[in-house]
mmCIF file of C-alpha atoms and ligand atoms in Angstrom:
data_model
loop_
_atom_site.group_PDB
_atom_site.id
_atom_site.type_symbol
_atom_site.label_atom_id
_atom_site.label_comp_id
_atom_site.label_asym_id
_atom_site.label_seq_id
_atom_site.Cartn_x
_atom_site.Cartn_y
_atom_site.Cartn_z
ATOM 1 C CA MET A 24 14.783 -5.438 19.426
ATOM 2 C CA LYS A 25 12.357 -2.534 19.388
ATOM 3 C CA LEU A 26 13.397 0.471 18.107
ATOM 4 C CA ILE A 27 11.935 3.521 16.315
ATOM 5 C CA SER A 28 12.883 5.500 12.674
ATOM 6 C CA PRO A 29 10.591 8.878 12.890
ATOM 7 C CA SER A 30 10.893 9.479 9.160
ATOM 8 C CA LEU A 31 12.146 13.242 8.325
ATOM 9 C CA LEU A 32 9.601 13.606 4.880
ATOM 10 C CA SER A 33 6.530 14.541 7.324
ATOM 11 C CA ALA A 34 8.865 17.352 9.103
ATOM 12 C CA ASP A 35 8.423 20.801 8.439
ATOM 13 C CA PHE A 36 11.305 21.397 5.694
ATOM 14 C CA GLY A 37 11.212 24.805 6.808
ATOM 15 C CA ASN A 38 12.247 24.192 10.355
ATOM 16 C CA LEU A 39 14.272 20.690 9.623
ATOM 17 C CA GLN A 40 16.655 21.599 12.563
ATOM 18 C CA ARG A 41 13.847 22.061 14.998
ATOM 19 C CA ASP A 42 12.196 18.826 14.239
ATOM 20 C CA ILE A 43 15.797 17.214 14.359
ATOM 21 C CA GLU A 44 16.483 18.744 17.748
ATOM 22 C CA MET A 45 13.602 17.393 18.986
ATOM 23 C CA LEU A 46 14.458 13.547 17.374
ATOM 24 C CA ASN A 47 17.382 14.262 19.466
ATOM 25 C CA GLU A 48 15.871 14.701 22.421
ATOM 26 C CA SER A 49 13.276 12.269 22.154
ATOM 27 C CA GLU A 50 13.477 8.040 22.722
ATOM 28 C CA CYS A 51 14.212 7.794 19.235
ATOM 29 C CA ASP A 52 16.710 5.493 18.113
ATOM 30 C CA TRP A 53 17.356 6.243 14.239
ATOM 31 C CA LEU A 54 16.383 9.410 11.899
ATOM 32 C CA HIS A 55 14.643 7.828 8.755
ATOM 33 C CA VAL A 56 15.541 9.839 5.312
ATOM 34 C CA ASP A 57 13.790 9.264 2.698
ATOM 35 C CA VAL A 58 15.650 9.954 -1.049
ATOM 36 C CA MET A 59 13.063 10.007 -4.148
ATOM 37 C CA ASP A 60 14.174 10.643 -7.378
ATOM 38 C CA GLY A 61 10.868 11.249 -9.015
ATOM 39 C CA VAL A 62 11.717 7.885 -11.316
ATOM 40 C CA PHE A 63 11.738 4.935 -8.899
ATOM 41 C CA VAL A 64 8.786 6.523 -7.318
ATOM 42 C CA PRO A 65 6.204 9.618 -8.350
ATOM 43 C CA ASN A 66 7.346 12.022 -5.553
ATOM 44 C CA ILE A 67 10.834 13.940 -5.901
ATOM 45 C CA SER A 68 11.973 14.445 -2.380
ATOM 46 C CA PHE A 69 15.367 15.622 -1.516
ATOM 47 C CA GLY A 70 19.149 14.603 -2.309
ATOM 48 C CA GLN A 71 22.739 14.831 -0.654
ATOM 49 C CA PRO A 72 23.008 18.183 -0.312
ATOM 50 C CA VAL A 73 20.097 18.187 2.396
ATOM 51 C CA VAL A 74 21.329 14.568 4.061
ATOM 52 C CA LYS A 75 24.339 16.514 4.656
ATOM 53 C CA HIS A 76 22.312 19.293 6.705
ATOM 54 C CA ILE A 77 20.879 16.750 8.215
ATOM 55 C CA LYS A 78 24.058 15.056 9.735
ATOM 56 C CA ARG A 79 25.322 18.518 10.991
ATOM 57 C CA HIS A 80 22.457 18.069 13.593
ATOM 58 C CA ALA A 81 21.397 15.055 14.044
ATOM 59 C CA ARG A 82 23.072 13.092 17.273
ATOM 60 C CA LYS A 83 21.337 9.886 16.162
ATOM 61 C CA PRO A 84 22.474 7.458 12.792
ATOM 62 C CA LEU A 85 20.908 8.532 9.776
ATOM 63 C CA ASP A 86 18.970 5.873 8.367
ATOM 64 C CA VAL A 87 18.828 6.671 4.425
ATOM 65 C CA HIS A 88 15.649 5.191 2.008
ATOM 66 C CA LEU A 89 17.193 5.613 -1.224
ATOM 67 C CA MET A 90 14.142 5.401 -3.596
ATOM 68 C CA ILE A 91 15.986 6.442 -6.549
ATOM 69 C CA VAL A 92 16.986 4.211 -9.977
ATOM 70 C CA ASP A 93 20.418 2.766 -10.055
ATOM 71 C CA PRO A 94 21.152 3.367 -6.451
ATOM 72 C CA GLY A 95 24.522 1.960 -6.392
ATOM 73 C CA ARG A 96 26.059 5.180 -8.117
ATOM 74 C CA TYR A 97 25.576 7.092 -5.143
ATOM 75 C CA VAL A 98 27.082 4.901 -2.498
ATOM 76 C CA ASN A 99 29.561 7.351 -2.005
ATOM 77 C CA ASP A 100 28.423 10.325 -2.080
ATOM 78 C CA PHE A 101 25.669 9.421 0.692
ATOM 79 C CA LYS A 102 28.540 8.292 2.670
ATOM 80 C CA GLU A 103 30.073 11.650 2.660
ATOM 81 C CA ALA A 104 26.515 12.951 3.012
ATOM 82 C CA GLY A 105 26.844 10.867 6.630
ATOM 83 C CA ALA A 106 24.181 8.149 5.527
ATOM 84 C CA ASP A 107 25.065 5.346 8.558
ATOM 85 C CA ILE A 108 22.683 2.737 7.398
ATOM 86 C CA LEU A 109 22.198 2.699 3.481
ATOM 87 C CA THR A 110 19.159 0.422 2.308
ATOM 88 C CA VAL A 111 18.263 0.028 -1.337
ATOM 89 C CA HIS A 112 15.099 -1.413 -3.078
ATOM 90 C CA TYR A 113 15.454 -4.640 -4.272
ATOM 91 C CA GLU A 114 13.184 -3.793 -8.056
ATOM 92 C CA ALA A 115 15.901 -0.687 -8.246
ATOM 93 C CA CYS A 116 19.265 -2.897 -8.558
ATOM 94 C CA THR A 117 20.356 -4.970 -11.014
ATOM 95 C CA HIS A 118 23.545 -5.866 -8.966
ATOM 96 C CA LEU A 119 22.162 -6.218 -5.831
ATOM 97 C CA ASP A 120 25.124 -8.626 -4.577
ATOM 98 C CA ARG A 121 27.659 -6.254 -5.711
ATOM 99 C CA THR A 122 25.897 -2.604 -4.535
ATOM 100 C CA LEU A 123 25.492 -4.292 -0.962
ATOM 101 C CA HIS A 124 29.212 -5.075 -0.673
ATOM 102 C CA ALA A 125 29.845 -1.649 -2.071
ATOM 103 C CA ILE A 126 27.480 -0.283 1.247
ATOM 104 C CA LYS A 127 29.424 -2.079 3.597
ATOM 105 C CA ASP A 128 33.034 -1.196 1.908
ATOM 106 C CA ALA A 129 32.262 2.107 2.284
ATOM 107 C CA GLY A 130 31.681 1.792 5.863
ATOM 108 C CA MET A 131 27.706 2.003 6.291
ATOM 109 C CA LYS A 132 25.295 -0.798 6.993
ATOM 110 C CA CYS A 133 23.643 -1.802 4.379
ATOM 111 C CA GLY A 134 19.795 -2.879 3.952
ATOM 112 C CA VAL A 135 17.258 -4.306 1.361
ATOM 113 C CA VAL A 136 13.807 -2.520 0.838
ATOM 114 C CA LEU A 137 10.917 -4.565 -0.730
ATOM 115 C CA ASN A 138 8.071 -3.126 -2.030
ATOM 116 C CA PRO A 139 4.641 -4.215 -0.830
ATOM 117 C CA GLY A 140 4.545 -6.455 -4.179
ATOM 118 C CA THR A 141 7.753 -8.413 -3.759
ATOM 119 C CA ALA A 142 7.991 -11.808 -2.427
ATOM 120 C CA VAL A 143 10.320 -11.704 0.977
ATOM 121 C CA SER A 144 11.297 -15.087 -0.867
ATOM 122 C CA LEU A 145 13.362 -13.234 -3.170
ATOM 123 C CA LEU A 146 16.002 -12.641 -0.056
ATOM 124 C CA GLU A 147 17.354 -16.460 0.140
ATOM 125 C CA ASP A 148 20.807 -15.355 -1.517
ATOM 126 C CA THR A 149 21.103 -11.772 -0.169
ATOM 127 C CA VAL A 150 19.064 -11.488 3.255
ATOM 128 C CA GLN A 151 22.975 -13.179 5.057
ATOM 129 C CA LEU A 152 25.005 -9.688 3.767
ATOM 130 C CA CYS A 153 22.279 -7.616 5.079
ATOM 131 C CA ASP A 154 22.284 -5.557 8.439
ATOM 132 C CA VAL A 155 18.744 -4.400 7.846
ATOM 133 C CA VAL A 156 15.574 -5.303 5.538
ATOM 134 C CA LEU A 157 12.777 -2.867 5.031
ATOM 135 C CA LEU A 158 9.535 -4.200 4.135
ATOM 136 C CA MET A 159 7.437 -1.228 2.684
ATOM 137 C CA SER A 160 3.993 -1.233 4.817
ATOM 138 C CA VAL A 161 2.929 0.790 1.414
ATOM 139 C CA ASN A 162 3.796 1.626 -1.859
ATOM 140 C CA PRO A 163 6.643 4.252 -1.626
ATOM 141 C CA GLY A 164 6.615 7.679 -2.951
ATOM 142 C CA PHE A 165 4.259 9.189 -0.111
ATOM 143 C CA GLY A 166 4.074 10.142 3.546
ATOM 144 C CA GLY A 167 0.667 9.493 5.458
ATOM 145 C CA GLN A 168 -0.963 6.413 3.450
ATOM 146 C CA LYS A 169 -2.906 3.717 4.989
ATOM 147 C CA PHE A 170 -0.885 0.635 6.156
ATOM 148 C CA ILE A 171 -1.287 -2.470 3.676
ATOM 149 C CA GLU A 172 -2.604 -5.469 6.005
ATOM 150 C CA ASN A 173 -0.611 -7.968 3.994
ATOM 151 C CA THR A 174 2.355 -6.645 5.482
ATOM 152 C CA TYR A 175 2.334 -8.792 9.290
ATOM 153 C CA ASN A 176 2.290 -11.852 6.847
ATOM 154 C CA LYS A 177 5.176 -10.573 5.176
ATOM 155 C CA VAL A 178 7.012 -9.868 8.231
ATOM 156 C CA LYS A 179 6.659 -13.238 9.690
ATOM 157 C CA GLN A 180 7.954 -14.927 6.432
ATOM 158 C CA LEU A 181 11.068 -12.521 6.881
ATOM 159 C CA ARG A 182 11.857 -13.578 10.964
ATOM 160 C CA ALA A 183 11.722 -17.272 9.836
ATOM 161 C CA LEU A 184 14.214 -16.552 7.332
ATOM 162 C CA CYS A 185 16.307 -14.000 9.388
ATOM 163 C CA ASP A 186 15.936 -17.069 11.919
ATOM 164 C CA ARG A 187 17.294 -19.776 8.912
ATOM 165 C CA LYS A 188 20.273 -17.739 7.308
ATOM 166 C CA ALA A 189 20.779 -14.485 8.897
ATOM 167 C CA PRO A 190 20.418 -13.586 13.119
ATOM 168 C CA GLN A 191 22.120 -10.779 12.842
ATOM 169 C CA CYS A 192 19.590 -9.102 10.381
ATOM 170 C CA LEU A 193 17.286 -6.183 11.823
ATOM 171 C CA ILE A 194 13.466 -6.050 10.242
ATOM 172 C CA GLU A 195 12.590 -2.838 9.467
ATOM 173 C CA VAL A 196 9.030 -1.926 8.432
ATOM 174 C CA ASP A 197 7.855 1.346 6.355
ATOM 175 C CA GLY A 198 4.475 3.269 5.912
ATOM 176 C CA GLY A 199 1.279 3.730 7.632
ATOM 177 C CA VAL A 200 2.794 2.948 11.003
ATOM 178 C CA ASN A 201 0.737 4.139 13.974
ATOM 179 C CA THR A 202 0.059 3.612 17.484
ATOM 180 C CA THR A 203 -2.375 0.846 16.941
ATOM 181 C CA ASN A 204 -0.516 -1.438 14.632
ATOM 182 C CA ALA A 205 3.200 -0.651 15.960
ATOM 183 C CA PRO A 206 2.693 -3.281 19.197
ATOM 184 C CA LEU A 207 1.018 -5.845 16.514
ATOM 185 C CA LEU A 208 4.496 -5.344 14.081
ATOM 186 C CA PHE A 209 6.645 -5.729 16.835
ATOM 187 C CA ALA A 210 4.801 -8.887 17.891
ATOM 188 C CA ALA A 211 5.133 -10.431 14.361
ATOM 189 C CA GLY A 212 9.111 -9.890 14.814
ATOM 190 C CA ALA A 213 9.686 -6.620 13.468
ATOM 191 C CA ASP A 214 12.764 -5.056 14.791
ATOM 192 C CA VAL A 215 12.693 -1.077 13.825
ATOM 193 C CA LEU A 216 9.560 0.669 12.723
ATOM 194 C CA VAL A 217 9.630 3.956 10.461
ATOM 195 C CA ALA A 218 6.923 6.407 11.394
ATOM 196 C CA GLY A 219 6.337 9.726 9.524
ATOM 197 C CA ASN A 220 2.711 11.250 9.983
ATOM 198 C CA ALA A 221 1.897 9.386 13.206
ATOM 199 C CA VAL A 222 4.643 11.394 14.869
ATOM 200 C CA PHE A 223 4.743 14.333 12.822
ATOM 201 C CA LYS A 224 1.335 15.074 12.460
ATOM 202 C CA SER A 225 0.429 14.115 16.206
ATOM 203 C CA GLU A 226 -0.047 16.855 19.142
ATOM 204 C CA ASN A 227 2.592 15.403 21.324
ATOM 205 C CA PRO A 228 5.608 14.062 18.728
ATOM 206 C CA LEU A 229 7.714 13.361 22.121
ATOM 207 C CA GLU A 230 4.807 11.202 23.513
ATOM 208 C CA THR A 231 4.130 9.512 20.129
ATOM 209 C CA ILE A 232 7.467 8.528 20.018
ATOM 210 C CA LYS A 233 7.502 7.127 23.965
ATOM 211 C CA LEU A 234 4.144 5.278 22.569
ATOM 212 C CA LEU A 235 5.751 3.540 19.488
ATOM 213 C CA LYS A 236 8.396 2.049 21.258
ATOM 214 C CA GLN A 237 6.341 0.463 24.148
HETATM 215 C C1 DX5 B 303 7.151 6.809 2.046
HETATM 216 C C2 DX5 B 303 8.454 6.689 2.512
HETATM 217 C C3 DX5 B 303 8.386 6.598 4.302
HETATM 218 C C4 DX5 B 303 6.931 7.556 4.588
HETATM 219 C C5 DX5 B 303 6.463 7.048 5.830
HETATM 220 O O1 DX5 B 303 7.606 5.867 0.600
HETATM 221 O O2 DX5 B 303 9.176 5.461 2.458
HETATM 222 O O3 DX5 B 303 9.234 6.420 4.897
HETATM 223 O O4 DX5 B 303 8.168 8.451 4.998
HETATM 224 O O5 DX5 B 303 5.599 8.099 6.248
HETATM 225 P P1 DX5 B 303 4.120 7.590 6.820
HETATM 226 O O6 DX5 B 303 4.606 6.891 8.081
HETATM 227 O O7 DX5 B 303 3.620 9.007 6.876
HETATM 228 O O8 DX5 B 303 3.038 6.425 6.374
HETATM 229 ZN ZN1 ZN B 304 10.804 5.531 3.730
#
């Protein structure tokens, strides 16, 4: 599968509706929504009230990436705000199995996110529950960072794990994705690519989304 999930973190927050409408018209598949609490990651982005407004204008699934401590506490809040896919960090969950079940029980698709320093093998006992696993290809917290090359190895490892244990699970990659590394990531086995700066800082975002998908 080749899906694109542009990250609204790089959109113009003063013109969010305009940027969401551009994405509605584009060939992208999901809208990636980065929630940061200033504790799990050094940066603060926005929370449920903003997600609710994004949902009012979006005509594609909201792929909500929680970069917050103890995300299990907020599962129902993000369901109410309009998340369709909710991903939580492995590093932020003491009871990951419980949190994934809570997301599913709330009626959303669920996923685990791994930081660049967290091994794919740690997913042996949870990948069966996942609709998606998100591999960070930068250390989370900011848009516009440089892609970490070791991600290709992790995508291949995760592909092998999913083939063995979780054929339903999509592999998503987030951070520093651009039109140069996108074809290599898809070839390595990725299904969904997140792109922030590559889309929103490009001269022609619609064309860039089309290129990323090819
Ligand atoms: C980083 C976020 C990413 C970010 C990607 O912590 O999770 O989704 O917006 O931005 P780019 O594509 O610019 O690296
Ligand atoms: Zn993200």
